[in-house]
Amino acid sequence: NPSWQYEKLGVGDVVYRDYDGHVMSEGVFFQAEYNKDKLSTFIAGSLSNTGYWRYDRFYYDEAHAKSGKKHYLGGNIKGGANYNLTDKHNVFFNAGFISRAPMFDTSFINSQNSHERNNDAKNEKVMSFEVGYGFRSRFLAVNLNGYFTQWMDKSLYDSGTGRDGNRYTMNMTGANARHMGIELDFEAKPVDWLSINGMFSWGDWRWSGLATGFYYNNEGQLYDPKNGIPVPSDANVEDYRYQIRMDDVNVGGSAQTTAALGITVRPMKGLRLGLDWNFASRLYADYDIEADLATPGKEYQVAKPWEVPSYNTFDLNAGYTFEFGKVTAILSGNVNNLFNQEYIADAWDGTTWEDATVFYGFGRTYSVGLKIKF
């Protein structure tokens, strides 16, 4: 007979974890501006120190509950300039660089063991440039810009349940992502009762680099998710490092080509009618880094994700403003996805339509509102 027995949990009992996460941040900031005639410029920057530690009441006694502190030095610098060519035309340029401390959870191996640090955790870096042109007149306003953004040492996260029933987690570091594209938006008002607005955006967003990391179980032990057991203490640690090659893989989760066009008319005092067209294309399935796809100790190339079919939707909106006494009322209504278009709004974990998990967009929906001002 065992000398211990399981006890049924009750309300208020603590299970799995019980800790406080502490974040301490100090920083300095500066900014300078110069404006004269047709030129306006600015430069700004900051320097920060972020410290993380935990107080764990679940896995440690009071004498050992507080973990050591880990500090990350970061900062940013950015600047820009705008030049008015004439009263109607202007050009602008902006640039910046950010070094950001890793997220709190990335700094630790997992969320259960407060004293195990992720030694691979490093600052995420972002470098960005933007150049653009603007036009303003009585009847038309236009903005056109191009951008380039490079993410470096971006953190990725994966978790799951092993064959032994325990949860395992992995924080991967070393991934890079490049975002570049062009954006156009305009608003035209040729007559008082008609306004037209629209936008177009084209992007090329791709992952790159080699993301690496280890899996750990709830106790902070190096974990082998394929076999569902902790890694033996005498094993070569590097044999269990996962390496995910992400070169030229499209970033998922957001359409990289979008467009919209809206028309609003005001045929009589107080009445507004509007119709909007929306278009999305080059939306790629997002994906998780799954342990059963990769082999530890060897590089695994992420496959090209599935491209979701393009779609169009139309939205109808209307409003009527009226007064009675000293009270102003606004009655408004919207019909989203007017033609009940069936489309896929998001997708995960798929290289083809047959193995992807998808989320369909909403069909036709209605809303009515009444606003009263007094």
Coordinates of C-alpha atoms in Angstrom, one line a residue:
N1 CA 0.0 0.0 0.0
P2 CA 1.4 3.4 -0.9
S3 CA 2.1 5.8 2.0
W4 CA 0.4 8.7 0.2
Q5 CA -3.1 9.2 -1.3
Y6 CA -4.5 11.6 -3.9
E7 CA -6.7 14.3 -2.5
K8 CA -9.6 15.9 -4.4
L9 CA -8.9 19.5 -5.3
G10 CA -11.2 22.1 -3.8
V11 CA -12.1 25.7 -4.6
G12 CA -9.1 27.9 -4.0
D13 CA -6.4 25.2 -4.3
V14 CA -3.4 26.1 -6.3
V15 CA -2.4 23.8 -9.2
Y16 CA 0.2 23.8 -12.0
R17 CA 1.7 27.2 -11.2
D18 CA 1.7 30.1 -8.7
Y19 CA 4.2 32.8 -9.3
D20 CA 4.6 36.6 -9.7
G21 CA 6.4 38.0 -12.7
H22 CA 8.3 41.2 -12.1
V23 CA 9.4 43.7 -14.8
M24 CA 11.6 46.7 -14.0
S25 CA 12.3 49.2 -16.7
E26 CA 14.4 52.4 -16.7
G27 CA 15.1 54.7 -19.6
V28 CA 16.0 58.1 -21.1
F29 CA 14.5 59.8 -24.1
F30 CA 15.4 62.7 -26.3
Q31 CA 13.8 64.5 -29.3
A32 CA 14.8 67.4 -31.5
E33 CA 12.8 69.2 -34.2
Y34 CA 13.7 71.8 -36.9
N35 CA 11.1 73.6 -38.9
K36 CA 11.9 76.5 -41.3
D37 CA 10.2 77.6 -44.5
K38 CA 9.3 74.4 -46.6
L39 CA 11.4 72.0 -44.5
S40 CA 10.5 70.2 -41.3
T41 CA 12.6 67.5 -39.7
F42 CA 12.9 65.6 -36.4
I43 CA 15.1 63.1 -34.7
A44 CA 14.3 61.1 -31.6
G45 CA 15.8 58.3 -29.6
S46 CA 15.8 56.4 -26.3
L47 CA 17.8 54.0 -24.3
S48 CA 16.2 51.5 -21.9
N49 CA 17.1 48.8 -19.5
T50 CA 14.6 46.0 -18.8
G51 CA 15.0 43.6 -16.0
Y52 CA 12.9 40.4 -15.4
W53 CA 12.6 38.1 -12.4
R54 CA 10.1 35.8 -10.8
Y55 CA 8.9 34.9 -7.3
D56 CA 7.6 31.3 -7.4
R57 CA 5.6 30.0 -4.5
F58 CA 4.7 26.7 -6.2
Y59 CA 8.1 25.0 -7.0
Y60 CA 10.3 26.6 -4.3
D61 CA 10.4 27.3 -0.6
E62 CA 10.6 30.9 0.6
A63 CA 14.4 30.9 0.8
H64 CA 14.7 30.1 -3.0
A65 CA 11.5 31.5 -4.4
K66 CA 13.0 34.6 -5.9
S67 CA 14.9 33.9 -9.2
G68 CA 17.9 35.9 -10.3
K69 CA 17.4 39.0 -12.4
K70 CA 18.2 39.2 -16.1
H71 CA 18.7 42.6 -17.7
Y72 CA 18.4 43.5 -21.4
L73 CA 19.7 46.8 -22.7
G74 CA 17.7 48.2 -25.6
G75 CA 16.8 51.4 -27.3
N76 CA 15.7 53.1 -30.6
I77 CA 16.5 56.0 -32.8
K78 CA 14.3 57.4 -35.5
G79 CA 14.2 60.5 -37.7
G80 CA 12.3 62.0 -40.6
A81 CA 12.0 65.0 -42.9
N82 CA 9.1 66.5 -44.9
Y83 CA 9.6 69.1 -47.7
N84 CA 6.8 71.1 -49.2
L85 CA 7.6 71.4 -52.9
T86 CA 4.6 73.7 -53.4
D87 CA 1.4 74.5 -51.5
K88 CA -0.1 71.3 -52.9
H89 CA 2.9 68.9 -53.2
N90 CA 5.1 67.4 -50.5
V91 CA 7.6 64.6 -50.2
F92 CA 8.7 62.9 -47.0
F93 CA 11.2 60.3 -45.6
N94 CA 11.3 58.4 -42.3
A95 CA 13.7 55.9 -40.9
G96 CA 14.2 54.1 -37.6
F97 CA 16.0 51.3 -35.7
I98 CA 14.6 49.5 -32.6
S99 CA 16.3 47.1 -30.3
R100 CA 13.6 45.7 -28.1
A101 CA 14.0 43.4 -25.0
P102 CA 12.5 39.9 -25.6
M103 CA 9.1 39.2 -24.1
F104 CA 8.9 38.1 -20.5
D105 CA 8.0 34.5 -21.4
T106 CA 10.8 34.3 -23.9
S107 CA 13.4 35.2 -21.2
F108 CA 12.4 32.0 -19.2
I109 CA 12.5 28.4 -20.5
N110 CA 8.8 27.9 -19.7
S111 CA 6.1 29.3 -17.5
Q112 CA 6.4 26.8 -14.7
N113 CA 10.0 26.9 -13.7
S114 CA 11.1 30.3 -12.4
H115 CA 14.8 29.7 -12.2
E116 CA 15.6 28.3 -15.6
R117 CA 16.6 31.0 -18.1
N118 CA 16.5 30.9 -21.8
N119 CA 20.1 31.7 -22.6
D120 CA 19.2 32.0 -26.3
A121 CA 16.9 34.9 -25.7
K122 CA 18.1 38.1 -27.3
N123 CA 16.8 41.5 -28.2
E124 CA 14.5 41.7 -31.2
K125 CA 15.7 44.3 -33.7
V126 CA 13.7 46.2 -36.3
M127 CA 15.0 48.5 -39.0
S128 CA 12.6 50.4 -41.2
F129 CA 12.6 53.0 -44.0
E130 CA 9.7 54.9 -45.6
V131 CA 9.6 57.4 -48.5
G132 CA 6.4 59.1 -49.8
Y133 CA 4.6 61.8 -51.7
G134 CA 1.5 63.8 -50.9
F135 CA -0.9 65.9 -52.8
R136 CA -3.6 68.3 -51.5
S137 CA -6.1 70.4 -53.3
R138 CA -9.6 71.6 -52.7
F139 CA -11.1 68.6 -54.3
L140 CA -8.5 65.8 -53.9
A141 CA -6.0 64.5 -51.3
V142 CA -3.6 61.7 -52.2
N143 CA -0.8 59.9 -50.3
L144 CA 1.7 57.5 -51.8
N145 CA 4.4 55.8 -49.9
G146 CA 6.9 52.9 -50.1
Y147 CA 8.3 51.0 -47.1
F148 CA 10.9 48.5 -46.2
T149 CA 11.1 46.9 -42.7
Q150 CA 13.5 44.2 -41.6
W151 CA 12.8 42.2 -38.4
M152 CA 15.9 40.4 -36.9
D153 CA 16.1 37.8 -34.1
K154 CA 12.4 37.6 -33.8
S155 CA 11.1 35.1 -31.2
L156 CA 8.8 32.3 -32.0
Y157 CA 6.8 30.0 -29.6
D158 CA 5.5 26.5 -29.7
S159 CA 3.8 24.3 -27.2
G160 CA 2.0 20.9 -27.1
T161 CA 1.2 17.8 -25.0
G162 CA 3.6 14.9 -25.0
R163 CA 2.9 11.2 -25.0
D164 CA 3.4 11.2 -21.2
G165 CA 0.6 13.7 -20.8
N166 CA 2.9 16.6 -19.8
R167 CA 2.9 20.0 -21.5
Y168 CA 6.1 21.1 -23.3
T169 CA 7.1 24.5 -24.6
M170 CA 9.8 26.0 -26.8
N171 CA 10.9 29.5 -27.3
M172 CA 12.8 29.8 -30.6
T173 CA 15.1 32.7 -31.5
G174 CA 16.9 33.8 -34.6
A175 CA 14.1 34.2 -37.1
N176 CA 14.1 37.2 -39.5
A177 CA 11.3 38.7 -41.5
R178 CA 11.3 41.3 -44.3
H179 CA 8.3 43.4 -45.0
M180 CA 8.3 45.8 -48.0
G181 CA 5.6 47.3 -50.2
I182 CA 3.7 50.3 -51.5
E183 CA 0.6 52.0 -50.2
L184 CA -1.8 54.5 -51.9
D185 CA -4.8 56.2 -50.4
F186 CA -7.0 59.1 -51.7
E187 CA -10.1 61.1 -50.9
A188 CA -11.9 63.0 -53.6
K189 CA -14.9 65.4 -53.2
P190 CA -15.8 66.7 -56.7
V191 CA -19.1 68.2 -55.5
D192 CA -20.5 68.9 -52.0
W193 CA -22.9 66.0 -52.1
L194 CA -20.5 63.3 -53.3
S195 CA -17.2 62.0 -51.8
I196 CA -15.1 59.1 -53.0
N197 CA -12.3 57.4 -51.1
G198 CA -10.1 54.5 -51.8
M199 CA -6.8 52.7 -51.0
F200 CA -4.5 50.1 -52.5
S201 CA -1.7 48.2 -50.8
W202 CA 0.8 45.7 -52.1
G203 CA 3.3 44.0 -49.9
D204 CA 6.0 41.4 -50.1
W205 CA 6.4 39.9 -46.6
R206 CA 8.7 36.9 -46.2
W207 CA 10.4 35.0 -43.4
S208 CA 14.1 34.2 -43.5
G209 CA 16.9 32.9 -41.3
L210 CA 17.4 29.9 -39.1
A211 CA 15.2 29.8 -35.9
T212 CA 16.6 27.5 -33.2
G213 CA 15.5 26.3 -29.8
F214 CA 15.0 23.4 -27.3
Y215 CA 11.8 21.9 -25.9
Y216 CA 11.3 21.8 -22.2
N217 CA 8.7 20.1 -20.0
N218 CA 6.9 21.6 -17.0
E219 CA 9.8 20.8 -14.7
G220 CA 12.2 22.7 -16.9
Q221 CA 13.9 19.5 -18.1
L222 CA 15.2 19.2 -21.7
Y223 CA 12.4 17.3 -23.4
D224 CA 12.2 14.9 -26.4
P225 CA 8.6 15.4 -27.8
K226 CA 9.0 12.7 -30.4
N227 CA 9.4 10.0 -27.7
G228 CA 7.5 11.9 -25.0
I229 CA 10.3 11.6 -22.4
P230 CA 12.9 14.0 -20.8
V231 CA 16.3 13.9 -22.5
P232 CA 18.8 11.7 -20.7
S233 CA 21.3 13.7 -18.5
D234 CA 24.3 12.2 -20.3
A235 CA 23.0 13.0 -23.8
N236 CA 24.6 15.6 -26.1
V237 CA 22.4 18.7 -25.7
E238 CA 23.0 19.9 -29.3
D239 CA 21.4 16.7 -30.6
Y240 CA 18.1 18.0 -29.3
R241 CA 18.3 21.5 -30.7
Y242 CA 15.5 22.1 -33.3
Q243 CA 16.6 24.2 -36.3
I244 CA 13.9 25.6 -38.5
R245 CA 15.0 27.1 -41.9
M246 CA 12.5 29.8 -43.0
D247 CA 14.1 31.3 -46.1
D248 CA 11.7 32.8 -48.6
V249 CA 8.5 31.6 -46.7
N250 CA 5.6 34.0 -47.1
V251 CA 4.4 35.5 -43.8
G252 CA 0.9 34.3 -43.1
G253 CA -2.1 35.7 -41.2
S254 CA -2.7 38.9 -43.2
A255 CA -3.5 39.7 -46.9
Q256 CA -0.5 41.2 -48.7
T257 CA -2.6 42.7 -51.5
T258 CA -5.6 44.8 -50.4
A259 CA -7.8 47.4 -52.0
A260 CA -10.9 49.4 -51.1
L261 CA -13.2 51.9 -52.8
G262 CA -16.0 53.8 -51.1
I263 CA -18.7 56.2 -52.4
T264 CA -20.8 58.4 -50.1
V265 CA -23.7 60.5 -51.3
R266 CA -25.8 63.1 -49.5
P267 CA -28.9 63.5 -51.7
M268 CA -30.7 65.7 -49.1
K269 CA -30.1 67.5 -45.9
G270 CA -29.4 65.0 -43.0
L271 CA -29.3 61.9 -45.2
R272 CA -26.2 59.9 -46.0
L273 CA -25.9 56.8 -48.1
G274 CA -22.6 54.9 -48.7
L275 CA -21.3 51.8 -50.5
D276 CA -17.9 50.3 -49.9
W277 CA -16.0 47.6 -51.9
N278 CA -13.3 45.6 -50.2
F279 CA -10.7 43.3 -51.9
A280 CA -8.1 41.0 -50.3
S281 CA -5.6 38.7 -52.1
R282 CA -2.3 36.9 -51.4
L283 CA -3.4 35.8 -47.9
Y284 CA -1.2 32.9 -46.9
A285 CA -1.9 30.3 -44.2
D286 CA -0.2 30.9 -41.0
Y287 CA 1.6 28.0 -39.4
D288 CA 2.9 26.6 -36.1
I289 CA 6.4 25.1 -35.7
E290 CA 5.4 21.5 -34.9
A291 CA 7.9 19.1 -33.3
D292 CA 6.6 16.1 -35.3
L293 CA 7.6 17.8 -38.6
A294 CA 11.2 18.5 -37.7
T295 CA 14.1 16.3 -36.6
P296 CA 16.3 17.6 -33.8
G297 CA 19.9 18.2 -34.7
K298 CA 19.0 18.8 -38.4
E299 CA 17.7 21.7 -40.3
Y300 CA 14.1 21.6 -41.4
Q301 CA 12.9 23.8 -44.2
V302 CA 9.4 25.2 -43.7
A303 CA 7.2 24.5 -46.8
K304 CA 5.6 27.2 -48.8
P305 CA 2.2 27.9 -47.1
W306 CA -1.1 27.6 -48.9
E307 CA -2.4 30.8 -50.6
V308 CA -6.0 31.5 -49.7
P309 CA -8.3 32.4 -52.6
S310 CA -8.9 36.1 -53.2
Y311 CA -12.3 37.6 -52.3
N312 CA -14.4 40.7 -52.7
T313 CA -17.1 42.0 -50.3
F314 CA -19.5 45.0 -50.3
D315 CA -20.8 46.9 -47.3
L316 CA -23.8 49.3 -47.3
N317 CA -24.2 52.0 -44.8
A318 CA -26.8 54.8 -44.3
G319 CA -27.5 57.5 -41.7
Y320 CA -30.1 60.2 -41.1
T321 CA -29.7 63.2 -38.8
F322 CA -32.8 65.0 -37.5
E323 CA -33.7 67.3 -34.7
F324 CA -36.7 67.7 -32.5
G325 CA -36.6 70.6 -30.0
K326 CA -33.1 71.0 -28.7
V327 CA -32.3 67.3 -29.2
T328 CA -30.3 66.0 -32.2
A329 CA -30.7 62.3 -33.2
I330 CA -28.7 60.3 -35.6
L331 CA -30.2 57.0 -36.9
S332 CA -27.7 54.8 -38.6
G333 CA -27.6 51.3 -40.1
N334 CA -25.0 49.0 -41.8
V335 CA -25.2 45.9 -43.9
N336 CA -21.9 44.2 -44.0
N337 CA -21.1 41.6 -46.8
L338 CA -24.2 42.8 -48.7
F339 CA -24.2 40.0 -51.2
N340 CA -23.5 37.3 -48.6
Q341 CA -20.1 36.4 -50.2
E342 CA -18.6 33.1 -48.9
Y343 CA -14.9 33.5 -48.3
I344 CA -12.0 32.3 -46.1
A345 CA -10.8 35.1 -43.7
D346 CA -7.9 33.2 -42.2
A347 CA -6.0 29.9 -42.4
W348 CA -3.5 27.9 -40.4
D349 CA -1.1 25.0 -40.8
G350 CA -1.5 24.1 -44.5
T351 CA 0.4 23.8 -47.7
T352 CA -2.7 22.9 -49.7
W353 CA -6.4 23.5 -49.2
E354 CA -6.8 19.9 -48.2
D355 CA -4.7 20.1 -45.1
A356 CA -5.3 23.7 -43.9
T357 CA -7.5 24.7 -41.0
V358 CA -9.6 27.7 -42.1
F359 CA -11.9 30.3 -40.6
Y360 CA -14.7 31.5 -42.8
G361 CA -15.7 35.1 -42.9
F362 CA -19.1 36.2 -41.6
G363 CA -22.0 36.2 -44.0
R364 CA -24.4 39.0 -44.3
T365 CA -24.8 40.9 -41.0
Y366 CA -26.9 43.9 -40.0
S367 CA -26.6 46.6 -37.4
V368 CA -28.8 49.6 -36.4
G369 CA -27.9 52.4 -34.0
L370 CA -29.5 55.5 -32.6
K371 CA -27.4 58.3 -31.2
I372 CA -29.0 61.2 -29.3
K373 CA -27.1 64.4 -28.4
F374 CA -28.5 67.0 -26.0

